[in-house]
Amino acid sequence: MDKTKLLVVEDEPTLLETLKYNLVRQGYEVVTAADGAQALPTARAERPDLVILDVMLPGLDGFEICRVLRQEMSLPILMLTARDEEVDKIVGLEVGADDYLTKPFSMRELLARVKAQLRRVRILREEFEASGREPADSESSVSVFTFGELVIDESRREVQRGGEVLALKPKEFDLLTFLARNRGIALGRSLILERVWGWDFDGGSRTVDVHIRWLREKVEVDPAQPARILTVRGIGYRFDG
Ligand code: CA
């Protein structure tokens, strides 16, 4: 079985070595980058399962790297930060990190966070497999979904609520269809971005939030109290059929 591969981006040599040593001991395969310029090419070439990313780096900083990674691939990103204002930025989800640790941190804490993020991704994957549906996308069979007052007709690319046709933009329709096809499953923002917008999309995970808001305003009876498109804290969204 393939080992889980982690990319560690850190410019302090001692910390980088310590991280690598401990992660390898846990059975992970570890690839490293020591500055911002190396980080992206390494991530593209190695396709890691998770990235540990320092914020303060020479060259491209961790925020910038995180933003680009988010657009290109779907994987957990754990950021290492030294300052409070950096935490604010990460917590504000402006860069799309999944978790962060403030320096100095204990190795035990780091390993626990890494494990938790990997478990989260694995659970998501297993849910898809258990549901007998590969995270469904537009290639799957075309059909009409009915959820109470809501009718989604994929072949006509039309959505009705209570018999009334809703004016959805193309991306809103794609997003709604993706959610509906995977109803009952919590979908992460990065997965939604990847499946609805594609890897080449030039935007961040906030794009998902914005489109969800627009969609709720059209689809939900009461957008402030959504009954169909629910927020799953710490993950993303779930469609309840
Ligand atoms: Ca640093």
Coordinates of C-alpha atoms and ligand atoms in Angstrom, one line a residue:
M1 CA 0.0 0.0 0.0
D2 CA 1.2 3.5 -0.8
K3 CA 2.4 5.5 2.1
T4 CA 0.6 8.8 2.9
K5 CA 2.8 11.5 1.5
L6 CA 3.3 14.8 3.2
L7 CA 4.9 18.0 1.9
V8 CA 6.6 20.1 4.6
V9 CA 7.4 23.7 3.6
E10 CA 9.7 25.3 6.2
D11 CA 12.7 27.5 5.9
E12 CA 14.2 26.9 9.4
P13 CA 16.5 23.9 8.8
T14 CA 16.4 22.6 12.4
L15 CA 12.6 22.7 12.5
L16 CA 12.3 21.2 9.0
E17 CA 14.6 18.3 10.1
T18 CA 12.7 17.8 13.3
L19 CA 9.4 17.7 11.5
K20 CA 10.6 15.3 8.9
Y21 CA 12.2 13.0 11.4
N22 CA 9.0 12.8 13.5
L23 CA 6.7 12.4 10.6
V24 CA 8.8 9.7 9.0
R25 CA 8.8 7.8 12.3
Q26 CA 5.0 7.9 12.2
G27 CA 5.2 6.1 8.9
Y28 CA 4.6 9.0 6.5
E29 CA 6.5 9.6 3.4
V30 CA 7.9 13.1 3.6
V31 CA 9.0 15.5 0.9
T32 CA 10.3 18.9 1.8
A33 CA 10.7 22.4 0.4
A34 CA 12.8 25.1 2.2
D35 CA 11.4 28.2 0.6
G36 CA 8.4 29.6 -1.2
A37 CA 9.9 29.2 -4.7
Q38 CA 10.4 25.5 -4.2
A39 CA 7.0 24.8 -2.6
L40 CA 4.7 25.0 -5.6
P41 CA 6.8 23.0 -8.1
T42 CA 7.3 20.3 -5.4
A43 CA 3.6 20.1 -4.6
R44 CA 2.8 19.9 -8.3
A45 CA 5.4 17.2 -8.9
E46 CA 4.8 15.1 -5.8
R47 CA 1.0 15.5 -5.4
P48 CA 1.1 15.1 -1.6
D49 CA -1.9 14.0 0.6
L50 CA -1.4 16.9 3.0
V51 CA 0.8 20.0 3.2
I52 CA 2.4 21.5 6.3
L53 CA 3.1 25.1 5.4
D54 CA 5.1 27.7 7.2
V55 CA 3.7 31.3 6.8
M56 CA 7.0 33.3 6.9
L57 CA 9.1 32.1 4.0
P58 CA 11.7 33.7 1.8
G59 CA 10.3 34.2 -1.7
L60 CA 6.6 33.5 -1.9
D61 CA 5.0 33.5 1.5
G62 CA 2.8 30.8 3.0
F63 CA -0.4 32.7 2.4
E64 CA 0.3 33.1 -1.3
I65 CA 1.3 29.4 -1.6
C66 CA -1.8 28.3 0.2
R67 CA -4.0 30.4 -2.1
V68 CA -2.4 28.8 -5.2
L69 CA -2.5 25.3 -3.9
R70 CA -6.2 25.7 -3.1
Q71 CA -6.9 26.6 -6.7
E72 CA -4.9 23.7 -8.1
M73 CA -5.5 20.7 -5.8
S74 CA -7.8 19.3 -3.2
L75 CA -5.8 18.4 -0.1
P76 CA -5.7 19.5 3.6
I77 CA -3.4 22.4 4.4
L78 CA -2.0 22.9 7.9
M79 CA -0.3 26.2 8.4
L80 CA 2.4 27.0 10.9
T81 CA 2.4 30.6 12.1
A82 CA 4.5 32.7 14.5
R83 CA 2.3 35.8 14.9
D84 CA -1.2 36.6 16.0
E85 CA -2.1 38.7 13.0
E86 CA -1.2 35.7 10.8
V87 CA -3.6 33.6 12.8
D88 CA -6.3 36.2 12.2
K89 CA -5.7 35.9 8.5
I90 CA -5.8 32.1 8.5
V91 CA -8.9 31.9 10.8
G92 CA -10.6 34.4 8.6
L93 CA -10.3 31.7 5.9
E94 CA -8.9 34.2 3.6
V95 CA -6.3 31.8 2.4
G96 CA -8.3 28.6 2.7
A97 CA -6.1 26.7 5.1
D98 CA -7.8 23.8 6.9
D99 CA -6.0 24.2 10.2
Y100 CA -3.1 26.1 11.8
L101 CA -0.6 25.8 14.6
T102 CA 1.1 28.7 16.4
K103 CA 4.8 28.4 17.0
P104 CA 6.2 27.1 19.3
F105 CA 4.0 23.9 19.2
S106 CA 4.6 20.4 20.5
M107 CA 5.3 17.6 18.1
R108 CA 2.5 15.6 19.7
E109 CA 0.1 18.4 18.9
L110 CA 1.3 18.6 15.3
L111 CA 1.0 14.9 14.8
A112 CA -2.5 14.9 16.2
R113 CA -3.6 17.7 13.8
V114 CA -2.0 15.9 10.8
K115 CA -3.9 12.8 11.8
A116 CA -7.1 14.6 12.2
Q117 CA -6.9 16.2 8.8
L118 CA -6.1 13.0 7.1
R119 CA -8.9 11.2 8.9
R120 CA -11.3 13.9 7.8
V121 CA -10.4 13.4 4.2
R122 CA -10.5 9.6 4.5
I123 CA -14.0 9.7 6.1
L124 CA -15.2 11.9 3.2
R125 CA -13.8 9.4 0.7
E126 CA -15.2 6.4 2.5
E127 CA -18.6 8.0 2.6
F128 CA -18.6 8.4 -1.1
E129 CA -17.6 4.8 -1.5
A130 CA -20.2 3.5 1.0
S131 CA -22.9 5.5 -0.7
G132 CA -22.0 3.5 -3.9
R133 CA -21.4 6.8 -5.7
E134 CA -18.1 8.2 -6.7
P135 CA -18.5 11.9 -5.9
A136 CA -20.9 12.3 -8.7
D137 CA -20.3 14.8 -11.4
S138 CA -21.8 15.8 -14.6
E139 CA -20.6 12.7 -16.5
S140 CA -23.0 10.5 -14.5
S141 CA -26.5 9.8 -15.9
V142 CA -28.8 12.7 -16.5
S143 CA -32.0 12.8 -14.4
V144 CA -34.6 14.7 -12.7
F145 CA -34.4 15.2 -8.9
T146 CA -37.4 16.0 -6.8
F147 CA -37.1 17.3 -3.3
G148 CA -40.5 18.4 -2.1
E149 CA -41.2 21.7 -3.7
L150 CA -37.8 21.7 -5.5
V151 CA -37.4 20.0 -8.9
I152 CA -34.0 19.9 -10.6
D153 CA -34.2 18.8 -14.3
E154 CA -30.6 18.2 -15.4
S155 CA -31.3 17.5 -19.1
R156 CA -33.2 20.8 -19.4
R157 CA -30.8 22.5 -17.0
E158 CA -33.9 23.9 -15.2
V159 CA -34.8 24.3 -11.6
Q160 CA -38.3 24.8 -10.4
R161 CA -39.6 25.7 -6.9
G162 CA -43.3 25.3 -6.3
G163 CA -43.8 25.1 -10.1
E164 CA -41.9 28.3 -10.7
V165 CA -38.8 28.2 -12.9
L166 CA -35.8 29.8 -11.0
A167 CA -33.3 32.0 -12.8
L168 CA -30.1 30.3 -11.9
K169 CA -26.7 31.2 -13.4
P170 CA -24.8 28.3 -15.0
K171 CA -22.4 27.9 -12.1
E172 CA -25.3 28.1 -9.6
F173 CA -27.0 25.3 -11.5
D174 CA -23.8 23.2 -11.6
L175 CA -23.3 23.7 -7.9
L176 CA -26.8 22.8 -7.0
T177 CA -26.7 19.7 -9.1
F178 CA -23.4 18.6 -7.6
L179 CA -24.8 19.1 -4.1
A180 CA -28.1 17.3 -4.9
R181 CA -26.3 14.4 -6.5
N182 CA -24.3 14.0 -3.3
R183 CA -27.2 14.7 -1.0
G184 CA -26.7 13.7 2.6
I185 CA -22.9 13.9 2.3
A186 CA -20.9 16.7 3.9
L187 CA -18.8 18.2 1.0
G188 CA -15.6 20.2 1.7
R189 CA -15.2 23.5 0.0
S190 CA -12.0 22.3 -1.8
L191 CA -13.8 19.3 -3.2
I192 CA -16.7 21.4 -4.4
L193 CA -14.3 23.8 -6.0
E194 CA -12.5 21.0 -7.7
R195 CA -15.6 19.3 -9.0
V196 CA -17.7 22.3 -9.9
W197 CA -15.1 24.8 -11.0
G198 CA -12.2 22.5 -11.9
W199 CA -8.5 22.7 -11.0
D200 CA -7.8 25.5 -13.4
F201 CA -10.3 27.8 -11.7
D202 CA -8.7 31.1 -10.7
G203 CA -10.4 31.7 -7.4
G204 CA -10.5 30.6 -3.8
S205 CA -12.8 28.6 -1.5
R206 CA -14.7 31.8 -0.8
T207 CA -16.1 31.5 -4.2
V208 CA -18.0 28.5 -3.0
D209 CA -19.4 30.4 0.0
V210 CA -20.5 33.3 -2.3
H211 CA -22.3 31.0 -4.7
I212 CA -23.9 29.1 -1.9
R213 CA -25.3 32.4 -0.6
W214 CA -26.7 33.2 -4.0
L215 CA -28.1 29.7 -4.4
R216 CA -29.8 29.9 -1.0
E217 CA -31.5 33.1 -1.9
K218 CA -33.1 31.5 -4.9
V219 CA -33.7 28.0 -3.8
E220 CA -34.5 28.2 -0.1
V221 CA -37.9 29.3 1.1
D222 CA -36.2 31.1 3.9
P223 CA -32.6 31.8 2.9
A224 CA -31.7 32.8 6.5
Q225 CA -32.9 29.4 7.8
P226 CA -31.8 27.1 5.0
A227 CA -33.6 23.7 4.9
R228 CA -31.9 22.2 1.9
I229 CA -28.4 23.6 1.6
L230 CA -26.9 23.3 5.1
T231 CA -23.6 24.5 6.5
V232 CA -21.4 21.8 8.0
R233 CA -19.1 23.5 10.4
G234 CA -15.4 23.0 9.7
I235 CA -16.1 21.1 6.5
G236 CA -18.4 22.9 4.0
Y237 CA -21.9 22.1 2.9
R238 CA -24.5 19.3 2.7
F239 CA -27.6 19.1 0.7
D240 CA -30.6 17.6 2.6
G241 CA -33.1 16.0 0.3
Ligands
CA1 CA 9.7 30.6 8.6

